CSV table of C-alpha atoms in Angstrom, one decimal:
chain,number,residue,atom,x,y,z
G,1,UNK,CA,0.0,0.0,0.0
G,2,UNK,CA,2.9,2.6,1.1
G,3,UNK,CA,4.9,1.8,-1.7
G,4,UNK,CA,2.0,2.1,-4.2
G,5,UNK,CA,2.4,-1.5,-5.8
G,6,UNK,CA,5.6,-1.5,-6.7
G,7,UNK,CA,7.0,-4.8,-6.6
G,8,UNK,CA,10.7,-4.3,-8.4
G,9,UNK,CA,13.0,-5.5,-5.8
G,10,UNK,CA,15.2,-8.1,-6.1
G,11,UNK,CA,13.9,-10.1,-2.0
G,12,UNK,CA,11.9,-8.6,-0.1
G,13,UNK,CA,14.5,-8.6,2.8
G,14,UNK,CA,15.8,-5.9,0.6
G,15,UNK,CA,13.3,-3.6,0.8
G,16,UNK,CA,11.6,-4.6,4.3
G,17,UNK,CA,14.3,-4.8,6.9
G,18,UNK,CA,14.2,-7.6,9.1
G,19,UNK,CA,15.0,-6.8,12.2
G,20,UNK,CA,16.7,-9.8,13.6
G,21,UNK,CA,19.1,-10.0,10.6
G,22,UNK,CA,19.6,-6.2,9.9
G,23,UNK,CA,23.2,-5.7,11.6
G,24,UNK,CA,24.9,-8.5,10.7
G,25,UNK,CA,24.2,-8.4,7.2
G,26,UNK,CA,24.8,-4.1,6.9
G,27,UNK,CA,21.1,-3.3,6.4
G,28,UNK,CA,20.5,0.2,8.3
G,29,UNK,CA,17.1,0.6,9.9
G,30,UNK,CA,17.6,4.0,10.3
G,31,UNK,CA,17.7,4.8,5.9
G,32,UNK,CA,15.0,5.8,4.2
G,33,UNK,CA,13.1,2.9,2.2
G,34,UNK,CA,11.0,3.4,-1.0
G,35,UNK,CA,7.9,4.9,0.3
G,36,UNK,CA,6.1,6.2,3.7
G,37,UNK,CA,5.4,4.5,6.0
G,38,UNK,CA,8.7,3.0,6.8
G,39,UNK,CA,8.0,-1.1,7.4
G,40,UNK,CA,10.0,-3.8,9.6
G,41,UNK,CA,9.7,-7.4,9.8
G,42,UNK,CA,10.2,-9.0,13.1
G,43,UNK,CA,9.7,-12.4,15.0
G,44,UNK,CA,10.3,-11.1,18.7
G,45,UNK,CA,7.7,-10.9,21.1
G,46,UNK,CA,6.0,-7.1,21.5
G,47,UNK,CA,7.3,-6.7,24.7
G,48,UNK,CA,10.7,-7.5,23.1
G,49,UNK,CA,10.6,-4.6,20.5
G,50,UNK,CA,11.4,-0.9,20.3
G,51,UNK,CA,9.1,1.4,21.1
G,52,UNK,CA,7.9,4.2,19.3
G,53,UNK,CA,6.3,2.8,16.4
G,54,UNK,CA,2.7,1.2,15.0
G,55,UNK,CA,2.6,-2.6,15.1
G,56,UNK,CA,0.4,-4.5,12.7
G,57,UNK,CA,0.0,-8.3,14.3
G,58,UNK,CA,-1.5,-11.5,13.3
G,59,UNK,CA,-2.6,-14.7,15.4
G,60,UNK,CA,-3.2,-17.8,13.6
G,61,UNK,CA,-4.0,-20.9,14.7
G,62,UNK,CA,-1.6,-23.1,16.3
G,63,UNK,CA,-2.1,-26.0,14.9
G,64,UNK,CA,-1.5,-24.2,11.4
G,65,UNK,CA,1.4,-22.5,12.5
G,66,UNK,CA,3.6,-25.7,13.9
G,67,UNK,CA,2.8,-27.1,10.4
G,68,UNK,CA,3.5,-24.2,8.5
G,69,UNK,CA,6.6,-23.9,10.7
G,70,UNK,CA,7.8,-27.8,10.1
G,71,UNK,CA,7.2,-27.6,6.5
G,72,UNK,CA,9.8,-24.1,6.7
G,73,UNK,CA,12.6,-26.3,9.2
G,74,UNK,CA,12.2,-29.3,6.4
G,75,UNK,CA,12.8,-26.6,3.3
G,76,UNK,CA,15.5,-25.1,5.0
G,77,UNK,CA,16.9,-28.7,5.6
G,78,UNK,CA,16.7,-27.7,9.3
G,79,UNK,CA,14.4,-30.1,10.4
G,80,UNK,CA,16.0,-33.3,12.5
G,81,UNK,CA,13.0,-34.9,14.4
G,82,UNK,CA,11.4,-38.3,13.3
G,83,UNK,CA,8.0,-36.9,12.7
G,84,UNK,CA,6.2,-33.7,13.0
G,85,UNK,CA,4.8,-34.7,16.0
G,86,UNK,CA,8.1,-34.6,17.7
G,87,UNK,CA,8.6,-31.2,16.0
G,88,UNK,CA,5.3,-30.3,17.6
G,89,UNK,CA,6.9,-30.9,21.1
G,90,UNK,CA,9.7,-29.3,20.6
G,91,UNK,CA,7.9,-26.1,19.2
G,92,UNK,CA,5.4,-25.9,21.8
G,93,UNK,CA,7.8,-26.4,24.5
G,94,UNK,CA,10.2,-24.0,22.8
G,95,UNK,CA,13.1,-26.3,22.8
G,96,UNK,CA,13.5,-25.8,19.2
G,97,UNK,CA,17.2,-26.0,17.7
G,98,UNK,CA,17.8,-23.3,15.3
G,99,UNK,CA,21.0,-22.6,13.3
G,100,UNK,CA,22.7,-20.2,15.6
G,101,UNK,CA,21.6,-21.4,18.6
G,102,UNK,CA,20.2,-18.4,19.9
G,103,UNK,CA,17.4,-18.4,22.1
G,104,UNK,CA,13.8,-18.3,21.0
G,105,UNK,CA,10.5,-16.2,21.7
G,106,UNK,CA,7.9,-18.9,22.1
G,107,UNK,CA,4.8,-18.3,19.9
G,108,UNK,CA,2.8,-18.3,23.2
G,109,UNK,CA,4.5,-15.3,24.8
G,110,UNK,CA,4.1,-13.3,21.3
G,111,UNK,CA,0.2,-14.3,21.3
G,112,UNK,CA,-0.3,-13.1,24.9
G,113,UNK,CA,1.2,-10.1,24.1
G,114,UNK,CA,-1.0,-9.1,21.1
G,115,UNK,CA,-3.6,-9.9,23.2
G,116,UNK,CA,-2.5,-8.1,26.3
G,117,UNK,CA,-1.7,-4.9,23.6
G,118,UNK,CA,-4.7,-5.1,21.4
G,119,UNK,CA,-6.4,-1.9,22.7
G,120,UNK,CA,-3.7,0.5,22.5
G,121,UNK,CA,-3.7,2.8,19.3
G,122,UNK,CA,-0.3,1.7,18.0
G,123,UNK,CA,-1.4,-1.8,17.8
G,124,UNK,CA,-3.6,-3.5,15.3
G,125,UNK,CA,-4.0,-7.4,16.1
G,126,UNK,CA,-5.9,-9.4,13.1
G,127,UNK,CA,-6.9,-12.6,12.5
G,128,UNK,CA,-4.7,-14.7,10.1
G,129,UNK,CA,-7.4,-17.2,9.2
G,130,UNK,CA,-9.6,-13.9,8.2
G,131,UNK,CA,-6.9,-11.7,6.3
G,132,UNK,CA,-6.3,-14.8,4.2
G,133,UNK,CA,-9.6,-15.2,3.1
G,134,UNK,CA,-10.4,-11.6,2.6
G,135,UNK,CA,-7.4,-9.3,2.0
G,136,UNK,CA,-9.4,-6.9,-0.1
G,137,UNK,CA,-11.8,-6.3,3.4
G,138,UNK,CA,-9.0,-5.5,5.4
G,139,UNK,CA,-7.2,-3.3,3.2
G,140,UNK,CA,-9.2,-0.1,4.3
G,141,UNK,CA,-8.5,-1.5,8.3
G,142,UNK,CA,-4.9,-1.4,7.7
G,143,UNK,CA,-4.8,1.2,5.6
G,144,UNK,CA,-6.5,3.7,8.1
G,145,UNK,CA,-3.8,2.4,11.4
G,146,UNK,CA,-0.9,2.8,8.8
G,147,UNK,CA,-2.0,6.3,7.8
G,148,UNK,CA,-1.7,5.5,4.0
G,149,UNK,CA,-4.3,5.8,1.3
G,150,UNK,CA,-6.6,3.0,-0.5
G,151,UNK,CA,-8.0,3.9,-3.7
G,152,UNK,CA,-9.8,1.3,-5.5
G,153,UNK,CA,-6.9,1.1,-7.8
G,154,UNK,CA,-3.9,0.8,-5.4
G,155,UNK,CA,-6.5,-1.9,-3.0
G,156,UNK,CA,-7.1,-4.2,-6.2
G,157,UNK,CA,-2.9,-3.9,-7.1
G,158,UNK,CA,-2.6,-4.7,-3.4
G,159,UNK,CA,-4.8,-7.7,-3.1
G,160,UNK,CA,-3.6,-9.1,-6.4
G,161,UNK,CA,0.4,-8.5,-5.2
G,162,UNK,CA,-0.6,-10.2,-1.9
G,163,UNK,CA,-1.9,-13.0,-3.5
G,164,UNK,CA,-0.7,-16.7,-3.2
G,165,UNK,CA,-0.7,-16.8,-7.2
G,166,UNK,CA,1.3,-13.8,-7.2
G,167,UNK,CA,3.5,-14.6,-5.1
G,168,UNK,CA,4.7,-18.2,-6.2
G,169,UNK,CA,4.8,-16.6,-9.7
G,170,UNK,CA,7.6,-14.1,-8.0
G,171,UNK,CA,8.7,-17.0,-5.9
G,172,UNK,CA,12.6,-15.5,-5.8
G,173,UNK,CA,11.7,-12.4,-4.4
G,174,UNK,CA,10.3,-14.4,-1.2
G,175,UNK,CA,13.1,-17.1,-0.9
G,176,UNK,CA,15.6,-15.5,1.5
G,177,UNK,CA,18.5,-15.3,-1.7
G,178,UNK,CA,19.5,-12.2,-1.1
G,179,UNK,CA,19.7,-12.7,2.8
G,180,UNK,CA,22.0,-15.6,2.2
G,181,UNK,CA,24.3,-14.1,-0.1
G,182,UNK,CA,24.4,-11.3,2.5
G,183,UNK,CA,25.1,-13.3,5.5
G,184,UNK,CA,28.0,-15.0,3.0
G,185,UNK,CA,29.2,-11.6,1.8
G,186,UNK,CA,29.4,-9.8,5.7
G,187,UNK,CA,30.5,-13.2,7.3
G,188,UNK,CA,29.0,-12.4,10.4
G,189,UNK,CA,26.9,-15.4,10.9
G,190,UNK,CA,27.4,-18.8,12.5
G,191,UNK,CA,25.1,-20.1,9.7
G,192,UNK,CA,23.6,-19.0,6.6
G,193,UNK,CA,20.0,-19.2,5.8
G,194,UNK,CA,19.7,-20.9,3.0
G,195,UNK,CA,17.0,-20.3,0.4
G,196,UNK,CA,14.2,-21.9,0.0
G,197,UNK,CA,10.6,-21.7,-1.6
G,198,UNK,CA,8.1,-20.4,1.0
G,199,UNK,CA,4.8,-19.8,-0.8
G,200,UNK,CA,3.0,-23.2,-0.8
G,201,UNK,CA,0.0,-23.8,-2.3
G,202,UNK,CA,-3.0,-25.9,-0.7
G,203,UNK,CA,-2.5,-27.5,2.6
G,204,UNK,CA,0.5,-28.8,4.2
G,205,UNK,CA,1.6,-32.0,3.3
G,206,UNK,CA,2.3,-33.0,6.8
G,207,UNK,CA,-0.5,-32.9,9.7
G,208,UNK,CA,-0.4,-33.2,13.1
G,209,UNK,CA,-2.1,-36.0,14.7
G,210,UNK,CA,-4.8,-35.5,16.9
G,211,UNK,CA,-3.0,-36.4,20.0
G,212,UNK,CA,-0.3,-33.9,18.8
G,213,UNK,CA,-3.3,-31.5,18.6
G,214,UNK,CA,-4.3,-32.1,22.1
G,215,UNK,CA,-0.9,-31.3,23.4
G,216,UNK,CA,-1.0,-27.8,21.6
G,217,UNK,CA,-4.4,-27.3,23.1
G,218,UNK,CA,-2.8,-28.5,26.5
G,219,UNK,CA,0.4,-26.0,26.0
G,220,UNK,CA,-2.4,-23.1,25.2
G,221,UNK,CA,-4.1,-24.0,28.4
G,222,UNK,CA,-0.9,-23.7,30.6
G,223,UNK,CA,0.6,-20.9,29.0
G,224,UNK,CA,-1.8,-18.7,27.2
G,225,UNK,CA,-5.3,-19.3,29.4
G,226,UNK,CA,-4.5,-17.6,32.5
G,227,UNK,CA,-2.6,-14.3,30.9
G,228,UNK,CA,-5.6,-13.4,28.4
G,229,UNK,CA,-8.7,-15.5,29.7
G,230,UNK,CA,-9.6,-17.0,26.5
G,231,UNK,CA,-9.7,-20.7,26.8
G,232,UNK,CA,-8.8,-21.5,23.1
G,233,UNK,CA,-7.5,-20.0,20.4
G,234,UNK,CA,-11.2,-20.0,18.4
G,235,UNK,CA,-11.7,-18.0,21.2
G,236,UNK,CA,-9.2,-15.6,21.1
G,237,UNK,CA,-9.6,-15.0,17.2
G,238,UNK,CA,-13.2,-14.2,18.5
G,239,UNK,CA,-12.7,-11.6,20.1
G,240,UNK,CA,-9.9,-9.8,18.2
G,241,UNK,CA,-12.9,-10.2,15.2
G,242,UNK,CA,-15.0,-8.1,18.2
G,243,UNK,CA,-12.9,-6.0,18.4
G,244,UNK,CA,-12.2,-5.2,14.8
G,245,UNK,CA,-16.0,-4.7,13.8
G,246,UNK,CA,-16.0,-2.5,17.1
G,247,UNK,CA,-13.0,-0.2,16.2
G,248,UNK,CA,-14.6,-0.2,12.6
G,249,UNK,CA,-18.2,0.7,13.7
G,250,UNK,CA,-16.6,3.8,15.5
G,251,UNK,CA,-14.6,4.8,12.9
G,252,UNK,CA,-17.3,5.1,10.6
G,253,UNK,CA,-19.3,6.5,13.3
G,254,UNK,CA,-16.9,9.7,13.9
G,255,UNK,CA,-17.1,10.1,10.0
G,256,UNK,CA,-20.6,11.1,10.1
G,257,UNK,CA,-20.3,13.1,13.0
């Protein structure tokens, strides 16, 4: 939206800094980028990030996120557990290995934080699941907390760049290329990330099983439950859809006042 379609970069690490790879491979967050507002890519936690800016968030269901997540560790080559169901332990205990050893936020502590942050005005929390479906309906949402505008035009270049069938026709610009050969050419990291395809079509080829399943519904109990109060995820994305058709009634409401 900010950068009014334009889709000529090389990787998108190029153009969107991400934030946990920034230093070491010489990308200043503090340059300008192609268009207002300035955008950043992160994995940490909320209460792990700078403050000062707007932060646009998305749950998704756990279930869908451990297998989206395995299918990532097994394109990478990362992936060293029998089954996905062992990767599912190790995810949702957060005992995951990763190449440089560093320590992990678990996806637990990042979804109680959203939650925990979704009223303030510098955060907008949506619903995977629903911005999937619909990216065209929650153009104008985003639009308005980024403070960009949303003509018919730009929303319809938008919604088509944003696409799956877009994006597996550009597949190289979303394949972490150019943050390899950056990591090679700075030599500052333990281990390179190497490239690999990350738009899939359809569902994963692996599943969970359904005790696998119950586990991640156990782990959501123990961790998540007693921060935020919602007793599954269905009903977490519940009331972050609440919320959204609240904050959107009341827009619309001051526009007519």
């Amino acid at each position: 939206l900010g950068a009014g379609g334009h889709g000529d970069f090389e990787e998108i690490t190029g153009v969107v800094a991400w934030l946990e790879f920034s230093f070491d491979i010489g990308v200043k967050c503090e340059a300008e980028q192609l268009a207002p507002p300035r955008l950043f890519k992160t994995h940490q936690r909320l209460a792990a990030i700078n403050r000062g800016a707007k932060y646009l968030c998305t749950v998704r269901d756990p279930v869908k996120v451990c297998e989206s997540y395995f299918a990532f560790f097994t394109e990478k080559g990362w992936a060293a557990h029998k089954s996905i169901d062992d990767f599912a332990y190790a995810w949702a205990h957060n005992l995951l290995w990763m190449p440089d050893n560093a320590p992990r936020t678990s996806y637990w502590d990042c979804i109680v934080d959203f939650w925990r942050a979704r009223h303030l005005p510098t955060v907008c929390v949506l619903v995977f699941e629903d911005l999937a479906k619909d990216i065209g309906g929650h153009l104008p949402t985003i639009a308005a907390f980024l403070g960009v505008r949303c003509d018919p035009t730009l929303a319809a270049k938008t919604v088509e760049m944003a696409s799956k069938d877009w994006m597996a026709a550009h597949e190289s610009k979303f394949d972490d290329h150019w943050l390899s050969e950056r990591q090679a050419a700075c030599g500052t990291a333990p281990r390179k990330v190497p490239p690999s395809t990350k738009v899939v079509a359809g569902a994963h080829v692996h599943r969970l099983s359904e005790s696998a399943r119950a586990m991640l519904l156990e782990r959501w109990e123990a961790q998540v439950a007693p921060l935020t109060g919602c007793k599954s995820y269905e009903e977490m994305a519940a009331g972050l859809r609440e919320l959204r058709a609240q904050r959107r009634y009341e827009a619309s409401w001051s526009k007519q006042v």
